[in-house]
Amino acid sequence: MIPVTEFRQFSEQQPQFRVLKPWWDVFTDYLSVVMLMIGVFGCTLQVRQDKIICLPQKMTMYNQTILLPNKTAVQPDVHEMMGRKTNLDFQQYSFINQMCYEKALHWYAKYFPYLVLIHTLIFMVCSNFWFKFPGSSSKIEHFISILGKCFDSPWTTRALSEVSGENPEEKVLLSRAILNVSVEGNLDSLEKTQSLKSIPEKIVVDKPTASALDKKEGEQAKALFEKVKKFRLHVEEGDILYVMYVRQTVLKVFKFLLIIAYNSALVSEVQITVKCSVDIQDMTGYKHFSCNHTMAHLFSKLSYCYLCFVAVYGFTCLYTSYWLFYRSLKEYSFEYVRQETGIDDIPDVKNDFAFMLHMIDQYDPLYSKRFAVFLSEVSENKLKQLNLNHEWTPEKLRQRLLTNHNDRLELQLFMLSGLPDTIFEVTELQSLKLEIINNVTIPASIAQLENLQELSLYQCCLKIHTTATSFLKEKLKVLRVKFDDSRELPHWLYHLRNLEELYLIGSLSPDASKNVGLESLRELKHLKTLSIKSNFTKIPQSIVDVSSHLQRLYIYNDGTKLVMLNNLKKMVNLTELELVHCDLERIPHAVFSLTNLQELDLKENNLRSIEEIVSCQHLHKLTCLKLWHNSICYIPEHIKKLGSLERLYFSHNKVEILSPHLFLCNKLRYLDLSNNDIRFIPPEIGVLQSLQYFSVTCNKIENLPDELFFCKKLKTLKLGKNTLSLLSPKISYLVLLTHLELKGNHFELLPPELRFCRALKRGGLVVEDVLFETLPSDIRDKMKAE
């Protein structure tokens, strides 16, 4: 007989694919095997045994005239042949059997086993075609691979244990601890708690240093999350798996109806006795035969049995069709998983992804439950948190501590997947700076950072615990926030009642400046410094609300024209004001009402004339004026009325002539006139006896007045990139000079009087190396000495 295993390639699939075979597919596979055995058994009988046995029917001898020796014609008696004598040999019987088999036997009786075999093979191919088709098999293989890894992942077990309140590791530790206590009888090291109702006292055991999920397993689980995301995006785009399965099911139903129809009509044609009439009388002497179909009885029974199996197979396929068309198999809801596990953010899926999950539920719903863990963002965030804690240990964080410009110990974290819990073990931390970190959650454990005073959030998506908010309200002094949209501003910043400095960087449209969030700044009762880098067209009301205690206001407007500045008049307590890149063409008149103003910065505006500077005489406390990076062509004589001015920044303008009245501001200690078109320095500069810093780099100065060297308190003198050709020996008057810049001029040698500038070292002398070599060797050696 032909072994059934020879046909296994028609239904063979990878063993792991069994999870996608529901009970009806498994049942029909077994039915196919039985039907296949029927077909193979029938075919074997057809080959090994005689198909049909025929005998000639009875016949009458023809009348013949017999001539006797005396020439008398005798008419013989007519009689019927009797017995089994046919005068046929074996070859004639074989010939008759073959002819009658081909001519007289019904085709259904001849080919029944072959039909069974063919139909069964078609059923087997249809049942497994979606596992073989290239467009669907690749998705199935990928899905099964991911499913197996998700099922076996230690993270799945841990996540489900956490949400169900069960922790196997802790249970083991607890049981061991109880056992040890019962043996040793020592209860002194045990801590009592009321968290377990089942036992009156819960023994708290120190957790081991190594987590139950090691670093390698955490990285593998993290990679698995990424695979699931990409696979979901790929599979949810189409429904080829669903369509393939529907088509093969419909084909099986059609095949079932066809088989039942023609087999029911033709099964009666399988008969034991067959009448055969073939015109072979000239070869055998007979024309009519009576034949016996030797396997008719068996084939008849097999056909009825086969019809029963096909009927069961067909009804199973009809049930499958009902399941396919009357259920939403292209949508899958994890509602029961969400209710059972408590993981509320598991998303529903669609198309082929949903269809495969429905198929898996028919195998074992546990697969979907464990697979759902890797669709949850909450679960992924917990894993990321665990990996972060593995990577960023407290020791590693302490190594990254630096002292910032506010003399605070600062920790900066950049582009992490979250906030490590180990940060809260670095209790000496004073400033925390987070940049481009998504899914930042500040837990209640931030209260452990008792020294925290400064927090910087640059493009971070932040969530905060209620207890953490209360802690920040009390402790936080400085907050910096960089955002892309005003809606990203954390709502809790408006309730930081002890906040002293607030720095906001982000885009705010004119309408956004009126929103409730900014207006609520009035609750910041201790706010003294406010810096906003945005795109205002007018000073928002929210800034005015804190005018009673605001001392420093910095507005960087990114080139947007700041039009309405009348609200500035209400900020009478301002000591520092910066209006940078606001497209101002004049000094705002509202500034002149700020009688407590000490520093005014109008950098990067469009100032061309500053005649209104005369009104600054009312600002008796103004010590610093920054008008740099504008288009100012001249300095008006009214500047002399700024008697309290100590620092003047006038670089990067278009000044050609210096007014002598400038040097009547005799309190000037810092004067920067670099990057202009100045050709001449008036001798009145000698009046500035308090001058310590003087810069005229990048101008067109040809000569220096001797009076410049009467400013004996000069420590920094920058003369680079001019057209100077001679440095006066009176440079020796500047005994306090520590920085002298001469590079980019036409000097041929340096005066040896530089020896008297005892504070000037080689590092502070900015000059070409060739020019430095013109100094006497003893001066060079002295300058090079530390």
PDB file of C-alpha atoms in Angstrom, residues 2 64 72 156 202 219 264 271 294 361-362 438 467 502 513-514 531 553 555 581 652 682 693 703 781:
ATOM      1  CA  ILE A   2       1.009   3.621  -0.500  1.00  0.00           C
ATOM      2  CA  GLN A  64     -25.553 -26.652 -39.522  1.00  0.00           C
ATOM      3  CA  THR A  72     -27.053 -37.733 -47.446  1.00  0.00           C
ATOM      4  CA  THR A 156       5.795  39.787  30.694  1.00  0.00           C
ATOM      5  CA  LYS A 202       4.398  41.449  57.272  1.00  0.00           C
ATOM      6  CA  GLU A 219      17.506  45.338  26.790  1.00  0.00           C
ATOM      7  CA  SER A 264     -25.174  11.379  -3.775  1.00  0.00           C
ATOM      8  CA  GLN A 271     -23.170  -2.341  -8.506  1.00  0.00           C
ATOM      9  CA  THR A 294     -15.258  -7.566  -7.290  1.00  0.00           C
ATOM     10  CA  ASP A 361      -7.817  33.205  21.181  1.00  0.00           C
ATOM     11  CA  GLN A 362      -9.294  30.028  19.704  1.00  0.00           C
ATOM     12  CA  ASN A 438       9.975  62.762  26.794  1.00  0.00           C
ATOM     13  CA  THR A 467       3.099  65.459  46.492  1.00  0.00           C
ATOM     14  CA  LEU A 502      11.460  82.356  35.997  1.00  0.00           C
ATOM     15  CA  SER A 513      -0.161  86.239  25.624  1.00  0.00           C
ATOM     16  CA  LYS A 514      -3.681  86.749  26.967  1.00  0.00           C
ATOM     17  CA  SER A 531      13.022  86.338  31.417  1.00  0.00           C
ATOM     18  CA  LEU A 553      12.798  91.850  33.305  1.00  0.00           C
ATOM     19  CA  ILE A 555      12.518  90.210  26.936  1.00  0.00           C
ATOM     20  CA  HIS A 581      15.827  92.050  19.300  1.00  0.00           C
ATOM     21  CA  HIS A 652      28.660  97.128  16.584  1.00  0.00           C
ATOM     22  CA  PRO A 682      39.409 112.918  21.503  1.00  0.00           C
ATOM     23  CA  TYR A 693      38.136  98.686  30.441  1.00  0.00           C
ATOM     24  CA  ASN A 703      46.796 107.553  16.332  1.00  0.00           C
ATOM     25  CA  ASP A 781      61.296  86.274  29.711  1.00  0.00           C
TER      26      ASP A 781
END
